[in-house]
Tab-separated table of C-alpha atoms and ligand atoms in Angstrom:
chain	number	residue	atom	x	y	z
A	1486	MET	CA	-36.051	11.048	13.666
A	1487	LYS	CA	-33.598	11.565	16.530
A	1488	TYR	CA	-30.006	12.375	15.603
A	1489	ALA	CA	-26.647	13.413	17.077
A	1490	VAL	CA	-23.554	14.933	15.490
A	1491	LEU	CA	-19.913	14.376	16.351
A	1492	ASN	CA	-17.210	16.441	14.648
A	1493	ARG	CA	-13.437	16.517	14.418
A	1494	GLY	CA	-13.215	19.912	16.110
A	1495	ASP	CA	-11.599	21.852	13.258
A	1496	GLU	CA	-13.170	25.079	12.023
A	1497	LEU	CA	-14.900	23.611	8.964
A	1498	SER	CA	-16.323	20.598	10.831
A	1499	VAL	CA	-17.627	22.769	13.674
A	1500	SER	CA	-19.235	25.208	11.245
A	1501	LEU	CA	-20.845	22.350	9.284
A	1502	THR	CA	-22.220	20.963	12.555
A	1503	GLU	CA	-23.929	24.294	13.274
A	1504	THR	CA	-25.338	24.380	9.741
A	1505	PHE	CA	-26.585	20.837	10.083
A	1506	HIS	CA	-28.411	21.548	13.360
A	1507	ARG	CA	-30.079	24.607	11.815
A	1508	LEU	CA	-31.210	22.785	8.662
A	1509	ALA	CA	-32.261	19.700	10.643
A	1510	GLU	CA	-34.417	21.710	13.048
A	1511	ALA	CA	-36.175	23.360	10.097
A	1512	ARG	CA	-36.931	19.891	8.681
A	1513	GLY	CA	-38.288	18.565	12.006
A	1514	LEU	CA	-35.362	16.317	12.934
A	1515	VAL	CA	-34.851	16.104	16.674
A	1516	ARG	CA	-31.415	16.484	18.241
A	1517	ASP	CA	-30.858	13.852	20.931
A	1518	ASP	CA	-27.248	13.356	22.049
A	1519	GLU	CA	-28.160	10.512	24.400
A	1520	GLU	CA	-30.396	8.225	22.348
A	1521	PRO	CA	-29.936	9.072	18.668
A	1522	GLU	CA	-31.230	6.818	15.898
A	1523	ILE	CA	-28.720	8.322	13.471
A	1524	VAL	CA	-25.260	9.614	14.324
A	1525	LEU	CA	-23.622	11.958	11.859
A	1526	SER	CA	-19.833	12.052	11.928
A	1527	ILE	CA	-18.256	15.194	10.429
A	1528	GLY	CA	-14.473	14.927	9.925
A	1529	GLY	CA	-12.511	11.866	8.821
A	1530	ASP	CA	-12.504	8.143	9.434
A	1531	GLY	CA	-10.894	8.868	12.807
A	1532	THR	CA	-13.998	10.915	13.705
A	1533	MET	CA	-16.199	7.948	12.791
A	1534	LEU	CA	-14.167	5.748	15.131
A	1535	GLN	CA	-14.838	8.248	17.916
A	1536	ALA	CA	-18.559	8.399	17.089
A	1537	PHE	CA	-18.741	4.594	17.088
A	1538	HIS	CA	-17.126	4.293	20.530
A	1539	ARG	CA	-19.215	7.183	21.933
A	1540	TYR	CA	-22.384	5.269	21.078
A	1541	ILE	CA	-21.076	1.702	21.430
A	1542	ASN	CA	-23.723	0.888	24.024
A	1543	ARG	CA	-26.414	1.676	21.482
A	1544	ILE	CA	-24.999	-0.007	18.361
A	1545	ASP	CA	-28.122	-2.136	17.946
A	1546	HIS	CA	-30.275	1.023	17.859
A	1547	THR	CA	-28.059	3.530	16.048
A	1548	ALA	CA	-26.976	3.919	12.445
A	1549	PHE	CA	-24.034	6.029	11.272
A	1550	VAL	CA	-23.493	8.384	8.367
A	1551	GLY	CA	-20.440	10.529	7.640
A	1552	ILE	CA	-19.482	13.809	6.004
A	1553	HIS	CA	-15.755	13.998	5.231
A	1554	THR	CA	-14.045	17.340	5.638
A	1555	GLY	CA	-10.691	16.049	4.394
A	1556	HIS	CA	-9.980	13.554	1.609
A	1557	LEU	CA	-12.493	10.798	0.737
A	1558	GLY	CA	-13.170	8.698	3.809
A	1559	PHE	CA	-13.759	4.964	4.043
A	1560	TYR	CA	-16.613	5.512	6.473
A	1561	ALA	CA	-17.631	9.044	5.409
A	1562	ASP	CA	-19.004	9.512	1.921
A	1563	TRP	CA	-20.763	12.909	1.924
A	1564	LYS	CA	-19.047	16.116	0.883
A	1565	PRO	CA	-19.489	19.368	2.845
A	1566	ASP	CA	-21.354	21.080	-0.043
A	1567	GLU	CA	-23.959	18.275	-0.015
A	1568	ILE	CA	-25.147	18.970	3.515
A	1569	GLU	CA	-28.570	20.301	2.442
A	1570	LEU	CA	-29.185	17.234	0.282
A	1571	LEU	CA	-28.235	14.965	3.159
A	1572	VAL	CA	-30.616	16.717	5.599
A	1573	HIS	CA	-33.342	16.490	2.979
A	1574	MET	CA	-32.825	12.751	2.537
A	1575	MET	CA	-32.674	12.149	6.281
A	1576	ALA	CA	-35.875	14.119	6.790
A	1577	GLU	CA	-37.689	12.315	3.978
A	1578	ASN	CA	-35.950	9.027	4.911
A	1579	ARG	CA	-35.471	8.583	1.194
A	1580	SER	CA	-32.416	7.810	-0.886
A	1581	LYS	CA	-31.401	9.709	-3.999
A	1582	ASP	CA	-33.555	7.273	-6.068
A	1583	GLN	CA	-36.618	8.075	-3.919
A	1584	ILE	CA	-36.569	4.619	-2.376
A	1585	ASN	CA	-35.793	3.697	1.197
A	1586	PRO	CA	-32.117	4.178	2.096
A	1587	ARG	CA	-29.937	1.039	2.142
A	1588	ILE	CA	-28.855	-0.212	5.497
A	1589	VAL	CA	-25.441	-1.896	5.493
A	1590	ARG	CA	-24.035	-3.771	8.446
A	1591	TYR	CA	-20.326	-4.349	8.860
A	1592	PRO	CA	-18.668	-7.015	11.032
A	1593	LEU	CA	-16.863	-6.052	14.270
A	1594	ILE	CA	-14.233	-7.738	16.450
A	1595	GLU	CA	-15.086	-8.946	19.916
A	1596	LEU	CA	-12.079	-9.203	22.189
A	1597	GLU	CA	-12.356	-10.691	25.629
A	1598	LEU	CA	-9.516	-9.698	27.929
A	1599	ASP	CA	-8.644	-12.059	30.785
A	1600	ARG	CA	-6.601	-10.121	33.350
A	1601	GLU	CA	-5.100	-11.381	36.599
A	1602	ASP	CA	-6.088	-8.185	38.413
A	1603	THR	CA	-9.596	-7.457	37.125
A	1604	GLY	CA	-10.839	-10.715	35.538
A	1605	LYS	CA	-12.631	-10.849	32.192
A	1606	LYS	CA	-13.870	-7.854	30.221
A	1607	THR	CA	-15.157	-7.629	26.651
A	1608	TYR	CA	-14.453	-4.855	24.142
A	1609	ILE	CA	-15.528	-4.212	20.549
A	1610	ALA	CA	-13.403	-2.761	17.746
A	1611	LEU	CA	-14.563	-1.187	14.495
A	1612	ASN	CA	-11.171	-1.039	12.671
A	1613	GLU	CA	-8.759	-3.201	14.616
A	1614	PHE	CA	-6.913	-3.752	17.839
A	1615	THR	CA	-3.158	-4.025	18.195
A	1616	LEU	CA	-1.141	-5.537	21.025
A	1617	LYS	CA	2.431	-4.366	21.577
A	1618	CYS	CA	4.977	-4.525	24.370
A	1619	THR	CA	6.174	-1.162	25.679
A	1620	ASP	CA	9.618	-2.380	26.818
A	1621	ASN	CA	10.889	-4.973	24.339
A	1622	THR	CA	9.484	-7.156	21.626
A	1623	LEU	CA	6.171	-8.819	22.319
A	1624	VAL	CA	6.288	-12.549	23.074
A	1625	ALA	CA	2.971	-14.339	22.794
A	1626	GLN	CA	1.531	-17.749	22.074
A	1627	ILE	CA	-1.268	-17.855	19.517
A	1628	ASP	CA	-3.878	-20.613	19.814
A	1629	ILE	CA	-6.493	-21.144	17.114
A	1630	ASN	CA	-9.680	-22.883	18.199
A	1631	ASP	CA	-7.993	-23.903	21.502
A	1632	GLU	CA	-4.940	-25.491	19.877
A	1633	LEU	CA	-1.431	-24.076	19.832
A	1634	PHE	CA	-0.786	-22.476	16.442
A	1635	GLU	CA	2.464	-20.498	16.768
A	1636	MET	CA	4.845	-18.671	19.122
A	1637	PHE	CA	5.059	-15.007	18.146
A	1638	ARG	CA	7.927	-12.675	18.851
A	1639	GLY	CA	8.100	-9.270	17.261
A	1640	ASP	CA	6.776	-5.715	17.459
A	1641	GLY	CA	3.144	-6.722	17.839
A	1642	ILE	CA	-0.051	-8.220	16.537
A	1643	CYS	CA	-2.824	-6.487	14.631
A	1644	VAL	CA	-6.325	-7.956	14.411
A	1645	SER	CA	-8.646	-6.160	12.014
A	1646	THR	CA	-12.228	-6.189	10.797
A	1647	PRO	CA	-12.987	-6.213	7.042
A	1648	SER	CA	-13.737	-2.452	7.110
A	1649	GLY	CA	-10.551	-1.901	9.099
A	1650	SER	CA	-8.532	-3.932	6.586
A	1651	THR	CA	-7.852	-0.696	4.657
A	1652	ALA	CA	-6.349	0.999	7.716
A	1653	TYR	CA	-3.401	-0.221	9.855
A	1654	ASN	CA	-3.743	-3.739	8.432
A	1655	LYS	CA	-2.987	-2.448	4.950
A	1656	SER	CA	0.274	-0.878	6.108
A	1657	LEU	CA	1.274	-4.312	7.397
A	1658	GLY	CA	0.670	-5.968	4.031
A	1659	GLY	CA	-2.565	-7.618	5.127
A	1660	ALA	CA	-5.287	-8.451	2.624
A	1661	MET	CA	-8.238	-6.162	1.972
A	1662	VAL	CA	-11.437	-7.938	2.886
A	1663	HIS	CA	-14.869	-6.958	1.659
A	1664	PRO	CA	-17.050	-5.870	4.615
A	1665	SER	CA	-19.813	-8.250	3.583
A	1666	ILE	CA	-17.588	-11.143	4.730
A	1667	PRO	CA	-17.916	-11.865	8.454
A	1668	ALA	CA	-14.271	-12.488	9.280
A	1669	ILE	CA	-11.324	-11.212	11.294
A	1670	GLN	CA	-7.735	-10.890	10.127
A	1671	LEU	CA	-4.596	-11.407	12.147
A	1672	ALA	CA	-1.512	-9.618	10.784
A	1673	GLU	CA	1.970	-9.666	12.229
A	1674	ILE	CA	3.882	-6.513	13.039
A	1675	ALA	CA	7.544	-7.198	12.292
A	1676	SER	CA	7.860	-10.775	13.548
A	1677	ILE	CA	11.247	-12.277	14.397
A	1678	ASN	CA	11.691	-15.767	13.043
A	1679	ASN	CA	14.159	-18.354	14.325
A	1680	ARG	CA	14.021	-21.898	15.725
A	1681	VAL	CA	12.287	-20.844	18.949
A	1682	TYR	CA	9.842	-18.289	17.615
A	1683	ARG	CA	8.357	-19.256	14.300
A	1684	THR	CA	5.319	-17.649	12.764
A	1685	LEU	CA	3.551	-18.176	9.501
A	1686	GLY	CA	4.600	-14.782	8.125
A	1687	SER	CA	1.433	-14.188	6.167
A	1688	SER	CA	-1.779	-12.825	7.621
A	1689	LEU	CA	-4.611	-15.135	8.582
A	1690	ILE	CA	-8.319	-14.582	7.927
A	1691	LEU	CA	-10.643	-16.462	10.246
A	1692	PRO	CA	-14.367	-17.097	9.702
A	1693	LYS	CA	-17.096	-16.279	12.176
A	1694	HIS	CA	-17.274	-19.703	13.779
A	1695	HIS	CA	-13.552	-19.729	14.660
A	1696	HIS	CA	-11.741	-17.988	17.499
A	1697	PHE	CA	-8.169	-17.498	18.566
A	1698	ASP	CA	-6.374	-16.600	21.781
A	1699	ILE	CA	-3.312	-14.409	22.226
A	1700	ARG	CA	-1.416	-15.467	25.364
A	1701	PRO	CA	1.381	-12.987	26.116
A	1702	ARG	CA	4.337	-14.159	28.175
A	1703	GLN	CA	3.810	-13.033	31.762
A	1704	GLY	CA	5.639	-9.983	33.116
A	1705	GLN	CA	5.484	-7.868	29.968
A	1706	ASN	CA	4.173	-4.302	29.993
A	1707	LEU	CA	1.661	-4.185	27.193
A	1708	LEU	CA	-0.065	-1.562	25.116
A	1709	LEU	CA	-3.459	-2.534	23.754
A	1710	SER	CA	-4.897	-0.120	21.168
A	1711	ILE	CA	-8.561	-0.608	20.311
A	1712	ASP	CA	-9.117	1.640	17.281
A	1713	HIS	CA	-7.871	5.015	18.623
A	1714	ILE	CA	-8.125	4.075	22.327
A	1715	ASN	CA	-4.916	3.049	24.153
A	1716	ILE	CA	-4.942	0.856	27.271
A	1717	ARG	CA	-1.786	-0.037	29.233
A	1718	LEU	CA	-1.822	-3.533	30.737
A	1719	SER	CA	0.601	-5.530	32.842
A	1720	HIS	CA	-1.494	-8.423	34.121
A	1721	LEU	CA	-2.919	-9.845	30.926
A	1722	ARG	CA	-3.429	-13.621	30.737
A	1723	SER	CA	-5.030	-13.745	27.294
A	1724	ILE	CA	-7.188	-12.066	24.677
A	1725	ARG	CA	-9.840	-14.208	23.023
A	1726	CYS	CA	-10.802	-12.830	19.595
A	1727	ARG	CA	-13.726	-13.606	17.340
A	1728	VAL	CA	-16.180	-11.963	14.994
A	1729	ALA	CA	-18.667	-10.142	17.247
A	1730	ASP	CA	-22.358	-11.001	17.222
A	1731	GLN	CA	-23.158	-7.305	16.897
A	1732	ARG	CA	-22.556	-5.343	13.728
A	1733	VAL	CA	-22.219	-1.646	13.047
A	1734	THR	CA	-24.943	-0.125	10.893
A	1735	PHE	CA	-24.446	2.539	8.238
A	1736	VAL	CA	-27.245	4.273	6.327
A	1737	ARG	CA	-26.606	4.647	2.629
A	1738	TYR	CA	-28.685	7.327	0.941
A	1739	ARG	CA	-26.754	6.504	-2.239
A	1740	PRO	CA	-24.307	3.749	-3.311
A	1741	PHE	CA	-20.824	3.813	-1.764
A	1742	PRO	CA	-19.128	0.666	-3.141
A	1743	PHE	CA	-16.157	-0.649	-1.180
A	1744	TRP	CA	-13.923	-1.427	-4.183
A	1745	LYS	CA	-14.566	2.046	-5.607
A	1746	ARG	CA	-13.419	3.542	-2.311
A	1747	VAL	CA	-10.320	1.360	-2.362
A	1748	ARG	CA	-9.513	2.369	-5.962
A	1749	GLU	CA	-10.020	6.071	-5.334
A	1750	ALA	CA	-8.170	6.120	-2.017
A	1751	PHE	CA	-5.151	4.034	-2.929
A	1752	LEU	CA	-4.837	4.028	-6.720
A	1753	GLY	CA	-6.039	7.588	-7.200
A	1754	TYR	CA	-7.968	7.156	-10.435
A	1755	ASP	CA	-11.652	7.090	-11.227
A	1756	GLU	CA	-13.737	4.487	-13.129
A	1757	ASN	CA	-12.463	5.855	-16.462
A	1758	GLY	CA	-8.847	5.345	-15.447
A	1759	CYS	CA	-8.382	9.139	-15.117
A	1760	TYR	CA	-6.671	10.815	-12.215
A	1761	PRO	CA	-8.958	13.362	-10.530
A	1762	THR	CA	-7.889	16.941	-11.113
A	1763	ASN	CA	-8.461	18.009	-7.470
B	2808	LIG	P1	-4.565	8.955	13.061
B	2808	LIG	O1	-3.109	8.602	13.206
B	2808	LIG	O2	-4.969	10.376	13.222
B	2808	LIG	O3	-5.169	8.438	11.650
B	2808	LIG	C1	-4.673	7.354	10.991
B	2808	LIG	C2	-5.147	7.372	9.533
B	2808	LIG	O4	-5.941	6.188	9.328
B	2808	LIG	C3	-6.002	8.557	9.108
B	2808	LIG	O5	-5.583	8.994	7.838
B	2808	LIG	C4	-7.379	7.960	9.041
B	2808	LIG	O6	-8.255	8.604	8.125
B	2808	LIG	C5	-7.073	6.554	8.545
B	2808	LIG	N1	-8.128	5.564	8.756
B	2808	LIG	C6	-8.877	5.320	9.854
B	2808	LIG	N2	-9.739	4.299	9.627
B	2808	LIG	C7	-9.512	3.915	8.339
B	2808	LIG	C8	-10.073	2.901	7.509
B	2808	LIG	N3	-11.025	2.072	7.976
B	2808	LIG	N4	-9.600	2.760	6.241
B	2808	LIG	C9	-8.637	3.545	5.783
B	2808	LIG	N5	-8.043	4.521	6.501
B	2808	LIG	C10	-8.477	4.701	7.774
B	2808	LIG	O7	-5.364	8.058	14.112
B	2808	LIG	P2	-6.900	8.095	14.473
B	2808	LIG	O8	-7.624	9.142	13.718
B	2808	LIG	O9	-6.982	8.066	15.958
B	2808	LIG	O10	-7.320	6.663	13.909
B	2808	LIG	C11	-6.906	5.491	14.531
B	2808	LIG	C12	-6.571	4.562	13.403
B	2808	LIG	O11	-5.307	4.877	12.899
B	2808	LIG	C13	-6.443	3.118	13.845
B	2808	LIG	O12	-7.695	2.460	13.830
B	2808	LIG	C14	-5.494	2.564	12.787
B	2808	LIG	O13	-6.178	1.873	11.749
B	2808	LIG	C15	-4.810	3.761	12.201
B	2808	LIG	N6	-3.373	3.602	12.362
B	2808	LIG	C16	-2.657	3.304	11.254
B	2808	LIG	C17	-1.299	3.061	11.329
B	2808	LIG	C18	-0.551	2.701	10.093
B	2808	LIG	O14	-1.167	2.613	9.030
B	2808	LIG	N7	0.747	2.468	10.189
B	2808	LIG	C19	-0.644	3.152	12.556
B	2808	LIG	C20	-1.393	3.486	13.676
B	2808	LIG	C21	-2.783	3.682	13.573
B	2808	LIG	P3	-8.849	10.088	8.379
B	2808	LIG	O15	-7.723	11.017	8.049
B	2808	LIG	O16	-9.976	10.130	7.397
B	2808	LIG	O17	-9.271	10.176	9.813
């Protein structure tokens, strides 16, 4: 099996990367940074975002797995002291129960930018994208399925995937969506409401067969953030958003239930209602 590793760059993550390469070589795994079948992310969820975008052109051929070197991650479930077990399972291509590992596929956002200067270009987001104005408040028309829905004015707009619903979207009061649901969520960032600009106020969750367009008022200097990547734009006509046809693939060598992750990350207690001691 061909693999690649991406790490956060801190001392522990770099040292774990070296250990992984050593153990993997001994087990016959082949390092291939260009065409890996499995990409291991060592760091946090931010590292997984980087790994995803590094191999975005191969998402149909690559699966991801993560070791977290900080607190429990939403994308990274393995602990540093389990590295030998992980290499063993990857080499055997077996899960902890001695059966084939589970493959889970999470929905992504496709966003098609229509720019006056460069025309149309498509991007993919794993967590979310946000659109903000760098000078003043953002003014934009939102159309759903080609019909005017609302006129937005405020700090910005956040469009998230189900797996990204626990990230920026959560800070905005958006709903948490299970990643088995192919949907995208539009959440407002501090909208201003009056007679001219009126928005719904609650976040919207759209199914796979719907799309919406964000049409910013012309002349605004915009900041588009796709996961951790920032792009400055000044000639944007619209962004068309929908659930992407592609999905991101994760290999699960053991169960990693979404609601358990939510409980442990945000409520802090385990399945017995106890707070962990560490
Ligand atoms: P960062 O500012 O270094 O990290 C932002 C935090 O978001 C980190 O604690 C990160 O976890 C966590 N995170 C990332 N994906 C997550 C997910 N799916 N569920 C729960 N938490 C998640 O920025 P970064 O490392 O470049 O990551 C970019 C992400 O930051 C964006 O995709 C956005 O979601 C998030 N962000 C959040 C806010 C906010 O909540 N107000 C504002 C801006 C950006 P790790 O520590 O494990 O990496």
